[in-house]
């Protein structure tokens, strides 16, 4: 069983920055891929970024490339998302997830989710 708790969301002006954190608990966390997704009202949950088990490999969707950075600290069981140059279209609830699948961009392949943290970017 894995439990995930996100934090760090809030209200920020366009161009600002936020750092999201995901505190994980459970067995085998250092052996799984972890990722951030987001979901805006009326839209499907969409992939943002993922990191490999050791954190040595990261992948982010094109719309956040160069602005968002994902990282993890396995010693602390933490996952992070550094978000810079935020835009109003980044407004969403952000979720961290754990997957045992190689198909990391589909939310259907994730076994565990946190409750989410709201990010609101004002123009």
mmCIF file with all atom_site columns, C-alpha atoms in Angstrom:
data_model
loop_
_atom_site.group_PDB
_atom_site.id
_atom_site.type_symbol
_atom_site.label_atom_id
_atom_site.label_alt_id
_atom_site.label_comp_id
_atom_site.label_asym_id
_atom_site.label_entity_id
_atom_site.label_seq_id
_atom_site.pdbx_PDB_ins_code
_atom_site.Cartn_x
_atom_site.Cartn_y
_atom_site.Cartn_z
_atom_site.occupancy
_atom_site.B_iso_or_equiv
_atom_site.pdbx_formal_charge
_atom_site.auth_seq_id
_atom_site.auth_comp_id
_atom_site.auth_asym_id
_atom_site.auth_atom_id
_atom_site.pdbx_PDB_model_num
ATOM 1   C CA . UNK A 1 1   ? 0.000   0.000  0.000   1.00 0.00 ? 1   UNK A CA 1
ATOM 2   C CA . UNK A 1 2   ? 1.263   3.464  -0.929  1.00 0.00 ? 2   UNK A CA 1
ATOM 3   C CA . UNK A 1 3   ? -0.015  6.765  0.390   1.00 0.00 ? 3   UNK A CA 1
ATOM 4   C CA . UNK A 1 4   ? 0.674   10.083 -1.278  1.00 0.00 ? 4   UNK A CA 1
ATOM 5   C CA . UNK A 1 5   ? 0.051   13.581 0.060   1.00 0.00 ? 5   UNK A CA 1
ATOM 6   C CA . UNK A 1 6   ? 0.575   16.660 -2.093  1.00 0.00 ? 6   UNK A CA 1
ATOM 7   C CA . UNK A 1 7   ? 1.282   20.156 -0.785  1.00 0.00 ? 7   UNK A CA 1
ATOM 8   C CA . UNK A 1 8   ? 2.562   23.515 -1.957  1.00 0.00 ? 8   UNK A CA 1
ATOM 9   C CA . UNK A 1 9   ? -0.284  24.683 -4.142  1.00 0.00 ? 9   UNK A CA 1
ATOM 10  C CA . UNK A 1 10  ? -1.748  28.165 -3.959  1.00 0.00 ? 10  UNK A CA 1
ATOM 11  C CA . UNK A 1 11  ? -2.602  31.358 -5.788  1.00 0.00 ? 11  UNK A CA 1
ATOM 12  C CA . UNK A 1 12  ? 0.154   33.006 -7.807  1.00 0.00 ? 12  UNK A CA 1
ATOM 13  C CA . UNK A 1 13  ? 0.336   35.691 -10.462 1.00 0.00 ? 13  UNK A CA 1
ATOM 14  C CA . UNK A 1 14  ? 1.280   34.868 -14.032 1.00 0.00 ? 14  UNK A CA 1
ATOM 15  C CA . UNK A 1 15  ? 5.045   34.646 -14.350 1.00 0.00 ? 15  UNK A CA 1
ATOM 16  C CA . UNK A 1 16  ? 5.448   33.476 -10.781 1.00 0.00 ? 16  UNK A CA 1
ATOM 17  C CA . UNK A 1 17  ? 6.733   30.225 -9.334  1.00 0.00 ? 17  UNK A CA 1
ATOM 18  C CA . UNK A 1 18  ? 5.545   27.474 -7.052  1.00 0.00 ? 18  UNK A CA 1
ATOM 19  C CA . UNK A 1 19  ? 7.121   24.297 -5.758  1.00 0.00 ? 19  UNK A CA 1
ATOM 20  C CA . UNK A 1 20  ? 4.853   21.337 -5.207  1.00 0.00 ? 20  UNK A CA 1
ATOM 21  C CA . UNK A 1 21  ? 5.799   18.506 -2.884  1.00 0.00 ? 21  UNK A CA 1
ATOM 22  C CA . UNK A 1 22  ? 4.486   14.979 -2.618  1.00 0.00 ? 22  UNK A CA 1
ATOM 23  C CA . UNK A 1 23  ? 5.147   13.026 0.557   1.00 0.00 ? 23  UNK A CA 1
ATOM 24  C CA . UNK A 1 24  ? 5.047   9.309  -0.032  1.00 0.00 ? 24  UNK A CA 1
ATOM 25  C CA . UNK A 1 25  ? 4.797   6.408  2.377   1.00 0.00 ? 25  UNK A CA 1
ATOM 26  C CA . UNK A 1 26  ? 4.793   2.681  1.800   1.00 0.00 ? 26  UNK A CA 1
ATOM 27  C CA . UNK A 1 27  ? 7.058   -0.082 0.631   1.00 0.00 ? 27  UNK A CA 1
ATOM 28  C CA . UNK A 1 28  ? 9.202   -0.127 -2.442  1.00 0.00 ? 28  UNK A CA 1
ATOM 29  C CA . UNK A 1 29  ? 8.904   3.540  -3.329  1.00 0.00 ? 29  UNK A CA 1
ATOM 30  C CA . UNK A 1 30  ? 12.445  3.672  -4.638  1.00 0.00 ? 30  UNK A CA 1
ATOM 31  C CA . UNK A 1 31  ? 11.543  1.017  -7.214  1.00 0.00 ? 31  UNK A CA 1
ATOM 32  C CA . UNK A 1 32  ? 8.643   2.798  -8.901  1.00 0.00 ? 32  UNK A CA 1
ATOM 33  C CA . UNK A 1 33  ? 8.139   5.555  -11.421 1.00 0.00 ? 33  UNK A CA 1
ATOM 34  C CA . UNK A 1 34  ? 6.469   8.640  -9.999  1.00 0.00 ? 34  UNK A CA 1
ATOM 35  C CA . UNK A 1 35  ? 4.783   11.449 -11.859 1.00 0.00 ? 35  UNK A CA 1
ATOM 36  C CA . UNK A 1 36  ? 2.750   14.624 -11.682 1.00 0.00 ? 36  UNK A CA 1
ATOM 37  C CA . UNK A 1 37  ? -0.570  15.016 -13.454 1.00 0.00 ? 37  UNK A CA 1
ATOM 38  C CA . UNK A 1 38  ? -3.027  17.867 -13.442 1.00 0.00 ? 38  UNK A CA 1
ATOM 39  C CA . UNK A 1 39  ? -6.731  18.242 -13.968 1.00 0.00 ? 39  UNK A CA 1
ATOM 40  C CA . UNK A 1 40  ? -8.562  21.430 -14.844 1.00 0.00 ? 40  UNK A CA 1
ATOM 41  C CA . UNK A 1 41  ? -12.348 21.732 -14.397 1.00 0.00 ? 41  UNK A CA 1
ATOM 42  C CA . UNK A 1 42  ? -14.202 19.829 -17.081 1.00 0.00 ? 42  UNK A CA 1
ATOM 43  C CA . UNK A 1 43  ? -11.040 18.285 -18.482 1.00 0.00 ? 43  UNK A CA 1
ATOM 44  C CA . UNK A 1 44  ? -9.339  14.933 -18.252 1.00 0.00 ? 44  UNK A CA 1
ATOM 45  C CA . UNK A 1 45  ? -6.389  14.368 -15.979 1.00 0.00 ? 45  UNK A CA 1
ATOM 46  C CA . UNK A 1 46  ? -3.306  15.111 -18.063 1.00 0.00 ? 46  UNK A CA 1
ATOM 47  C CA . UNK A 1 47  ? 0.300   14.089 -17.753 1.00 0.00 ? 47  UNK A CA 1
ATOM 48  C CA . UNK A 1 48  ? 2.791   16.759 -16.680 1.00 0.00 ? 48  UNK A CA 1
ATOM 49  C CA . UNK A 1 49  ? 6.102   15.084 -15.842 1.00 0.00 ? 49  UNK A CA 1
ATOM 50  C CA . UNK A 1 50  ? 7.589   11.827 -14.586 1.00 0.00 ? 50  UNK A CA 1
ATOM 51  C CA . UNK A 1 51  ? 10.803  10.620 -13.052 1.00 0.00 ? 51  UNK A CA 1
ATOM 52  C CA . UNK A 1 52  ? 12.468  7.236  -13.066 1.00 0.00 ? 52  UNK A CA 1
ATOM 53  C CA . UNK A 1 53  ? 13.066  5.173  -9.959  1.00 0.00 ? 53  UNK A CA 1
ATOM 54  C CA . UNK A 1 54  ? 16.442  6.760  -9.223  1.00 0.00 ? 54  UNK A CA 1
ATOM 55  C CA . UNK A 1 55  ? 15.510  10.184 -10.514 1.00 0.00 ? 55  UNK A CA 1
ATOM 56  C CA . UNK A 1 56  ? 18.211  10.047 -13.148 1.00 0.00 ? 56  UNK A CA 1
ATOM 57  C CA . UNK A 1 57  ? 15.697  10.132 -16.006 1.00 0.00 ? 57  UNK A CA 1
ATOM 58  C CA . UNK A 1 58  ? 12.935  12.702 -16.242 1.00 0.00 ? 58  UNK A CA 1
ATOM 59  C CA . UNK A 1 59  ? 10.339  13.419 -18.887 1.00 0.00 ? 59  UNK A CA 1
ATOM 60  C CA . UNK A 1 60  ? 7.946   16.319 -19.200 1.00 0.00 ? 60  UNK A CA 1
ATOM 61  C CA . UNK A 1 61  ? 5.179   17.113 -21.610 1.00 0.00 ? 61  UNK A CA 1
ATOM 62  C CA . UNK A 1 62  ? 5.932   19.744 -24.251 1.00 0.00 ? 62  UNK A CA 1
ATOM 63  C CA . UNK A 1 63  ? 3.619   22.350 -22.750 1.00 0.00 ? 63  UNK A CA 1
ATOM 64  C CA . UNK A 1 64  ? 5.696   22.572 -19.578 1.00 0.00 ? 64  UNK A CA 1
ATOM 65  C CA . UNK A 1 65  ? 9.154   21.873 -21.025 1.00 0.00 ? 65  UNK A CA 1
ATOM 66  C CA . UNK A 1 66  ? 11.612  24.522 -19.952 1.00 0.00 ? 66  UNK A CA 1
ATOM 67  C CA . UNK A 1 67  ? 9.261   25.822 -17.248 1.00 0.00 ? 67  UNK A CA 1
ATOM 68  C CA . UNK A 1 68  ? 8.609   22.856 -14.942 1.00 0.00 ? 68  UNK A CA 1
ATOM 69  C CA . UNK A 1 69  ? 11.149  20.521 -13.401 1.00 0.00 ? 69  UNK A CA 1
ATOM 70  C CA . UNK A 1 70  ? 10.462  17.228 -11.629 1.00 0.00 ? 70  UNK A CA 1
ATOM 71  C CA . UNK A 1 71  ? 12.748  15.682 -9.050  1.00 0.00 ? 71  UNK A CA 1
ATOM 72  C CA . UNK A 1 72  ? 12.655  13.135 -6.263  1.00 0.00 ? 72  UNK A CA 1
ATOM 73  C CA . UNK A 1 73  ? 14.512  12.377 -3.054  1.00 0.00 ? 73  UNK A CA 1
ATOM 74  C CA . UNK A 1 74  ? 14.213  8.672  -2.301  1.00 0.00 ? 74  UNK A CA 1
ATOM 75  C CA . UNK A 1 75  ? 15.931  9.039  1.062   1.00 0.00 ? 75  UNK A CA 1
ATOM 76  C CA . UNK A 1 76  ? 13.071  11.306 2.161   1.00 0.00 ? 76  UNK A CA 1
ATOM 77  C CA . UNK A 1 77  ? 10.351  9.621  0.075   1.00 0.00 ? 77  UNK A CA 1
ATOM 78  C CA . UNK A 1 78  ? 9.602   12.942 -1.577  1.00 0.00 ? 78  UNK A CA 1
ATOM 79  C CA . UNK A 1 79  ? 8.610   13.999 -5.078  1.00 0.00 ? 79  UNK A CA 1
ATOM 80  C CA . UNK A 1 80  ? 8.808   17.622 -6.218  1.00 0.00 ? 80  UNK A CA 1
ATOM 81  C CA . UNK A 1 81  ? 7.587   19.778 -9.062  1.00 0.00 ? 81  UNK A CA 1
ATOM 82  C CA . UNK A 1 82  ? 9.265   23.132 -9.504  1.00 0.00 ? 82  UNK A CA 1
ATOM 83  C CA . UNK A 1 83  ? 7.018   25.342 -11.605 1.00 0.00 ? 83  UNK A CA 1
ATOM 84  C CA . UNK A 1 84  ? 8.379   28.576 -13.068 1.00 0.00 ? 84  UNK A CA 1
ATOM 85  C CA . UNK A 1 85  ? 6.943   31.121 -15.490 1.00 0.00 ? 85  UNK A CA 1
ATOM 86  C CA . UNK A 1 86  ? 3.450   30.036 -14.587 1.00 0.00 ? 86  UNK A CA 1
ATOM 87  C CA . UNK A 1 87  ? 0.594   30.848 -16.940 1.00 0.00 ? 87  UNK A CA 1
ATOM 88  C CA . UNK A 1 88  ? -3.155  31.093 -16.299 1.00 0.00 ? 88  UNK A CA 1
ATOM 89  C CA . UNK A 1 89  ? -3.610  27.909 -18.345 1.00 0.00 ? 89  UNK A CA 1
ATOM 90  C CA . UNK A 1 90  ? -1.544  26.043 -15.745 1.00 0.00 ? 90  UNK A CA 1
ATOM 91  C CA . UNK A 1 91  ? -4.433  26.455 -13.320 1.00 0.00 ? 91  UNK A CA 1
ATOM 92  C CA . UNK A 1 92  ? -5.544  22.997 -12.185 1.00 0.00 ? 92  UNK A CA 1
ATOM 93  C CA . UNK A 1 93  ? -5.493  20.500 -9.373  1.00 0.00 ? 93  UNK A CA 1
ATOM 94  C CA . UNK A 1 94  ? -2.101  18.815 -9.399  1.00 0.00 ? 94  UNK A CA 1
ATOM 95  C CA . UNK A 1 95  ? -1.768  15.164 -8.417  1.00 0.00 ? 95  UNK A CA 1
ATOM 96  C CA . UNK A 1 96  ? 1.203   12.933 -7.802  1.00 0.00 ? 96  UNK A CA 1
ATOM 97  C CA . UNK A 1 97  ? 0.960   9.310  -8.763  1.00 0.00 ? 97  UNK A CA 1
ATOM 98  C CA . UNK A 1 98  ? 2.808   6.003  -8.693  1.00 0.00 ? 98  UNK A CA 1
ATOM 99  C CA . UNK A 1 99  ? 2.910   3.606  -11.601 1.00 0.00 ? 99  UNK A CA 1
ATOM 100 C CA . UNK A 1 100 ? 4.346   0.137  -12.173 1.00 0.00 ? 100 UNK A CA 1
ATOM 101 C CA . UNK A 1 101 ? 3.787   0.491  -15.920 1.00 0.00 ? 101 UNK A CA 1
ATOM 102 C CA . UNK A 1 102 ? 6.103   1.662  -18.684 1.00 0.00 ? 102 UNK A CA 1
ATOM 103 C CA . UNK A 1 103 ? 3.215   3.661  -20.170 1.00 0.00 ? 103 UNK A CA 1
ATOM 104 C CA . UNK A 1 104 ? 3.770   6.621  -17.943 1.00 0.00 ? 104 UNK A CA 1
ATOM 105 C CA . UNK A 1 105 ? 1.710   9.272  -19.719 1.00 0.00 ? 105 UNK A CA 1
ATOM 106 C CA . UNK A 1 106 ? -1.675  7.601  -19.250 1.00 0.00 ? 106 UNK A CA 1
ATOM 107 C CA . UNK A 1 107 ? -3.417  8.222  -15.954 1.00 0.00 ? 107 UNK A CA 1
ATOM 108 C CA . UNK A 1 108 ? -5.165  4.838  -16.317 1.00 0.00 ? 108 UNK A CA 1
ATOM 109 C CA . UNK A 1 109 ? -1.842  3.101  -15.633 1.00 0.00 ? 109 UNK A CA 1
ATOM 110 C CA . UNK A 1 110 ? -1.309  4.640  -12.212 1.00 0.00 ? 110 UNK A CA 1
ATOM 111 C CA . UNK A 1 111 ? -1.927  2.533  -9.131  1.00 0.00 ? 111 UNK A CA 1
ATOM 112 C CA . UNK A 1 112 ? -1.895  5.231  -6.466  1.00 0.00 ? 112 UNK A CA 1
ATOM 113 C CA . UNK A 1 113 ? -2.835  8.912  -6.310  1.00 0.00 ? 113 UNK A CA 1
ATOM 114 C CA . UNK A 1 114 ? -2.730  11.660 -3.770  1.00 0.00 ? 114 UNK A CA 1
ATOM 115 C CA . UNK A 1 115 ? -5.684  13.897 -3.010  1.00 0.00 ? 115 UNK A CA 1
ATOM 116 C CA . UNK A 1 116 ? -4.330  16.759 -5.111  1.00 0.00 ? 116 UNK A CA 1
ATOM 117 C CA . UNK A 1 117 ? -3.305  20.354 -4.483  1.00 0.00 ? 117 UNK A CA 1
ATOM 118 C CA . UNK A 1 118 ? -4.897  23.361 -6.177  1.00 0.00 ? 118 UNK A CA 1
ATOM 119 C CA . UNK A 1 119 ? -2.760  25.695 -8.253  1.00 0.00 ? 119 UNK A CA 1
ATOM 120 C CA . UNK A 1 120 ? -4.385  28.907 -9.438  1.00 0.00 ? 120 UNK A CA 1
ATOM 121 C CA . UNK A 1 121 ? -2.546  31.327 -11.696 1.00 0.00 ? 121 UNK A CA 1
ATOM 122 C CA . UNK A 1 122 ? -4.063  34.776 -12.091 1.00 0.00 ? 122 UNK A CA 1
ATOM 123 C CA . UNK A 1 123 ? -3.500  36.931 -15.166 1.00 0.00 ? 123 UNK A CA 1
#
